[in-house]
Amino acid sequence: MASSSLRKFLLLFTFIIQTLITSADQSVKTYIFRVDGQTKPSIFPTHYHWYTSEFTDPATILHVYETVFRGFSASLTPAQAASVLQHPSVLAAFEDRRRQLHTTRSPQFLGLRNQRGLWSGSDYGSDVIVGVFDTGIWPERRSFSDLNLGPIPTRWKGVCETGIKFSARNCNRKIIGARFFSKGHEAAGGLGGPGGFGGGINDTVEFRSPRDADGHGTHTASTAAGRYAFKASMSGYASGIAKGVAPKARLAVYKVCWKNSGCFDSDILAAFDSAVSDGVDVISISIGGGDGISSPYYLDPIAIGSYGAVSRGVFVSSSAGNDGPNGMSVTNLAPWLTTVGAGTIDRNFPADVVLGDGRKFAGVSLYAGRPLSGKMYSLVYPGKSGVLSASLCMESSLDPNLVKGKIVICDRGSNPRVAKGLVVKKAGGVGMILANGNSNGEGLVGDAHLLPALAVGSDEGDAIKSYISSTPLATASINFRGTVIGIKPAPVVASFSGRGPNGMNPEILKPDLIAPGVNILAAWTDAVGPTGLDSDTRKTEFNILSGTSMSCPHVSGAAALLKSAHPDWSPAAIRSAMMTTASVSDNRFQPMTDESSGKATTPYDFGAGHLNLDLAMDPGLVYDITNDDYVNFLCAIQYGPKTIQVITRSPVNCPMKKPMAENLNYPSIAALFSSASTGVSSKTYIRTVTNVGPRNSVYEVKVEPPKGVTVVVKPARLVFSEKARKASYFVTVTADSKRLAVDDSGAVFGSLSWVDGKHVVRSPIVVSQTDPL
């Protein structure tokens, strides 16, 4: 008898077929087909021969997937796709989607120290290969020098693809491989092919090669694994020694994203296939859904590709998205992914607005041009007219007669922050104050503006606008104060960082942790200026950017260090080491706060905490997870065997007794209770820890229960020996609906720690109330 999940899947399968067949739109689109490779007739020498003989014409195929995924992508009409979908060996099909990029002192802030600790213990990540899925690389940067690096690891099987302005000489012992993936883009019109979205891309501003025309890929690659060799700054800001998190790690570049046109699933999946086959140890992917909606894992090529990688021992670090501080905004939710949110570091770039009445308001800026030198200018707010486009300083929205020779207030939102400054400059304005709205609160990021400009928080913006309304001849000036180190508090959860709860499976806490993602200095392309605007002709070797795109490669580099120090650790063990040693306090030794509100944060904001590599190399205990554990999780969330095979590639069988999703051996515990329940409710979970510290160790449990919740752990003492390296324990969470004082997110928070006198192995506990189904 078919399971309910299989029936649902078959209904969906039938619906897709009917939709495709009856679709009035018969234009060519790209589809990704998941095929049961074990059913290939032996008469065909390869899967490609099988696909082109039985499924579709060879001219329509874009990619053939062999390693992390079995299947192919092809450009077809909906009717043709429906025909392919009816083949008995096709398990699933989904339309190609466009994804978006989630756009130095940080290694020191993470606890990395010269001559000791994880850097020296891992030889700075030597011989670990980090695969970066992004916009390519600018190989000439000093961050990618191979000086004093040893030979390329013999296990490496990748290639250095050549193309426009990228030759074999651009690879070396640091950049050991480079590939680019454009077929999905070309099929969608992204590089001038048929079907064009947004008019396509001009080859004069993009390279059909691994060379980076955008800058994002160069920045993330150097953050993860840039060399430690020289002084660096961005126009004088953030001066210091340039260094990535894993300075000796090797880089393999997979260009899957293209300037101004995003990243397509079919190309991303092809990159996963190549990277795992090539021999990477770590994959860094600062990419996520551009529509704010998370797809089921079996319809999400990032989830599918990363499962194929993790199941083969490759650690995958992904960005949590930039749609915070809204709840349930975290992306990349698959439990085998390590999902990284963003926090601040203890460095800032302050600037001040000085009003004509003497008041001063603090903001941030990376402006490096001629200052205003204290001169006062008339101050104007175009949004006072009530025209939204003018308040946002959209293109052609400003009246030069109103703004010429004045400092202009622009509201944040819709168009890029730096583009607003360009609009002001074109209209004759002399400066800009970029004001946050309520959604951004007090969260600020610096920008290398083209005119004197700074960003201010929502409260400051409101006060400045009020001053304009009450003062007929309002004036202001802007002062720029350079780089300040030792900022307190830090880290603070960035306002834009994607937040929990996990909208797909709240039993799994996401994000997993946070890392530096605000005002991060790293290498940059020569193809565009620091703002990324086409009109910005400035050249800079380094740039300062913010986003979970910046926090993700910090964790990728950290994984490279841990992999180098502990070659036998699985991806889950590496993630566990980071999570259970993460910090939940700032440099004032106070609980971390939220940048957008200034209030205390929760595990929905920071997961297990902020990455602390001073402790992660020696975590004491780790929570390991096997491929079978992930399969049991998928069974627990009611995926049937055929659906699961879309993700796992191999056929699976679910246990007779349905598993609990909460029992996935994750380094966090999320207990869900129905909001309709009255009285006392209890749930019991099991976890297993592996001792990676001294063989003869004894750990005692320490519980900080969530408010109104009782947490009982049995046994309360774990004893390890030469023979006993693993131990399991049970956690019973009891909640009384009359005493459960949940916050605005519908949850309360606590923690569970195992301590032995040296190690503190900490896991967050989240207890939430959910609406009944």
JSON list of C-alpha atoms in Angstrom, two decimals, residues 387-454:
[
{"chain": "A", "resi": 387, "resn": "VAL", "atom": "CA", "xyz": [6.19, 60.92, -3.94]},
{"chain": "A", "resi": 388, "resn": "LEU", "atom": "CA", "xyz": [7.61, 57.48, -3.12]},
{"chain": "A", "resi": 389, "resn": "SER", "atom": "CA", "xyz": [10.11, 57.37, -5.98]},
{"chain": "A", "resi": 390, "resn": "ALA", "atom": "CA", "xyz": [11.55, 60.70, -4.87]},
{"chain": "A", "resi": 391, "resn": "SER", "atom": "CA", "xyz": [11.84, 59.62, -1.23]},
{"chain": "A", "resi": 392, "resn": "LEU", "atom": "CA", "xyz": [13.76, 56.54, -2.42]},
{"chain": "A", "resi": 393, "resn": "CYS", "atom": "CA", "xyz": [15.89, 58.62, -4.81]},
{"chain": "A", "resi": 394, "resn": "MET", "atom": "CA", "xyz": [15.05, 56.38, -7.74]},
{"chain": "A", "resi": 395, "resn": "GLU", "atom": "CA", "xyz": [16.50, 57.04, -11.17]},
{"chain": "A", "resi": 396, "resn": "SER", "atom": "CA", "xyz": [15.25, 60.36, -12.68]},
{"chain": "A", "resi": 397, "resn": "SER", "atom": "CA", "xyz": [13.02, 61.02, -9.65]},
{"chain": "A", "resi": 398, "resn": "LEU", "atom": "CA", "xyz": [14.82, 64.09, -8.28]},
{"chain": "A", "resi": 399, "resn": "ASP", "atom": "CA", "xyz": [14.18, 67.66, -9.41]},
{"chain": "A", "resi": 400, "resn": "PRO", "atom": "CA", "xyz": [17.58, 69.37, -9.91]},
{"chain": "A", "resi": 401, "resn": "ASN", "atom": "CA", "xyz": [15.96, 72.67, -8.96]},
{"chain": "A", "resi": 402, "resn": "LEU", "atom": "CA", "xyz": [15.17, 71.18, -5.55]},
{"chain": "A", "resi": 403, "resn": "VAL", "atom": "CA", "xyz": [18.42, 69.35, -4.77]},
{"chain": "A", "resi": 404, "resn": "LYS", "atom": "CA", "xyz": [21.22, 71.22, -6.58]},
{"chain": "A", "resi": 405, "resn": "GLY", "atom": "CA", "xyz": [23.93, 72.31, -4.17]},
{"chain": "A", "resi": 406, "resn": "LYS", "atom": "CA", "xyz": [22.22, 70.61, -1.22]},
{"chain": "A", "resi": 407, "resn": "ILE", "atom": "CA", "xyz": [22.55, 67.55, 1.00]},
{"chain": "A", "resi": 408, "resn": "VAL", "atom": "CA", "xyz": [19.69, 65.18, 0.19]},
{"chain": "A", "resi": 409, "resn": "ILE", "atom": "CA", "xyz": [17.99, 62.65, 2.47]},
{"chain": "A", "resi": 410, "resn": "CYS", "atom": "CA", "xyz": [17.15, 59.39, 0.67]},
{"chain": "A", "resi": 411, "resn": "ASP", "atom": "CA", "xyz": [15.15, 56.53, 2.17]},
{"chain": "A", "resi": 412, "resn": "ARG", "atom": "CA", "xyz": [16.66, 53.04, 2.01]},
{"chain": "A", "resi": 413, "resn": "GLY", "atom": "CA", "xyz": [14.96, 50.41, -0.14]},
{"chain": "A", "resi": 414, "resn": "SER", "atom": "CA", "xyz": [14.10, 49.31, -3.70]},
{"chain": "A", "resi": 415, "resn": "ASN", "atom": "CA", "xyz": [17.25, 50.43, -5.55]},
{"chain": "A", "resi": 416, "resn": "PRO", "atom": "CA", "xyz": [20.86, 49.84, -4.41]},
{"chain": "A", "resi": 417, "resn": "ARG", "atom": "CA", "xyz": [22.15, 52.15, -1.68]},
{"chain": "A", "resi": 418, "resn": "VAL", "atom": "CA", "xyz": [25.08, 53.39, -3.77]},
{"chain": "A", "resi": 419, "resn": "ALA", "atom": "CA", "xyz": [22.80, 53.96, -6.78]},
{"chain": "A", "resi": 420, "resn": "LYS", "atom": "CA", "xyz": [20.81, 56.49, -4.75]},
{"chain": "A", "resi": 421, "resn": "GLY", "atom": "CA", "xyz": [23.97, 58.52, -4.27]},
{"chain": "A", "resi": 422, "resn": "LEU", "atom": "CA", "xyz": [24.60, 58.48, -8.00]},
{"chain": "A", "resi": 423, "resn": "VAL", "atom": "CA", "xyz": [21.06, 59.77, -8.59]},
{"chain": "A", "resi": 424, "resn": "VAL", "atom": "CA", "xyz": [21.68, 62.60, -6.13]},
{"chain": "A", "resi": 425, "resn": "LYS", "atom": "CA", "xyz": [25.00, 63.42, -7.74]},
{"chain": "A", "resi": 426, "resn": "LYS", "atom": "CA", "xyz": [23.48, 63.50, -11.25]},
{"chain": "A", "resi": 427, "resn": "ALA", "atom": "CA", "xyz": [20.81, 65.92, -10.01]},
{"chain": "A", "resi": 428, "resn": "GLY", "atom": "CA", "xyz": [23.46, 68.27, -8.63]},
{"chain": "A", "resi": 429, "resn": "GLY", "atom": "CA", "xyz": [23.33, 67.34, -4.94]},
{"chain": "A", "resi": 430, "resn": "VAL", "atom": "CA", "xyz": [26.54, 67.73, -2.92]},
{"chain": "A", "resi": 431, "resn": "GLY", "atom": "CA", "xyz": [25.89, 64.98, -0.38]},
{"chain": "A", "resi": 432, "resn": "MET", "atom": "CA", "xyz": [23.45, 62.31, 0.78]},
{"chain": "A", "resi": 433, "resn": "ILE", "atom": "CA", "xyz": [22.07, 61.02, 4.06]},
{"chain": "A", "resi": 434, "resn": "LEU", "atom": "CA", "xyz": [20.76, 57.48, 3.57]},
{"chain": "A", "resi": 435, "resn": "ALA", "atom": "CA", "xyz": [18.05, 56.84, 6.17]},
{"chain": "A", "resi": 436, "resn": "ASN", "atom": "CA", "xyz": [16.89, 53.42, 7.29]},
{"chain": "A", "resi": 437, "resn": "GLY", "atom": "CA", "xyz": [13.21, 52.61, 7.53]},
{"chain": "A", "resi": 438, "resn": "ASN", "atom": "CA", "xyz": [11.56, 50.67, 10.35]},
{"chain": "A", "resi": 439, "resn": "SER", "atom": "CA", "xyz": [12.36, 47.33, 8.72]},
{"chain": "A", "resi": 440, "resn": "ASN", "atom": "CA", "xyz": [16.10, 47.98, 8.88]},
{"chain": "A", "resi": 441, "resn": "GLY", "atom": "CA", "xyz": [15.98, 49.67, 12.27]},
{"chain": "A", "resi": 442, "resn": "GLU", "atom": "CA", "xyz": [19.44, 50.73, 13.42]},
{"chain": "A", "resi": 443, "resn": "GLY", "atom": "CA", "xyz": [21.36, 48.22, 11.29]},
{"chain": "A", "resi": 444, "resn": "LEU", "atom": "CA", "xyz": [24.04, 49.98, 9.23]},
{"chain": "A", "resi": 445, "resn": "VAL", "atom": "CA", "xyz": [26.54, 48.94, 6.56]},
{"chain": "A", "resi": 446, "resn": "GLY", "atom": "CA", "xyz": [29.25, 51.10, 5.03]},
{"chain": "A", "resi": 447, "resn": "ASP", "atom": "CA", "xyz": [29.34, 51.91, 1.31]},
{"chain": "A", "resi": 448, "resn": "ALA", "atom": "CA", "xyz": [32.06, 53.42, -0.89]},
{"chain": "A", "resi": 449, "resn": "HIS", "atom": "CA", "xyz": [29.79, 56.24, -2.09]},
{"chain": "A", "resi": 450, "resn": "LEU", "atom": "CA", "xyz": [30.50, 58.37, -5.16]},
{"chain": "A", "resi": 451, "resn": "LEU", "atom": "CA", "xyz": [29.74, 61.59, -3.25]},
{"chain": "A", "resi": 452, "resn": "PRO", "atom": "CA", "xyz": [29.94, 62.60, 0.41]},
{"chain": "A", "resi": 453, "resn": "ALA", "atom": "CA", "xyz": [27.32, 60.33, 1.99]},
{"chain": "A", "resi": 454, "resn": "LEU", "atom": "CA", "xyz": [26.61, 58.24, 5.05]}
]
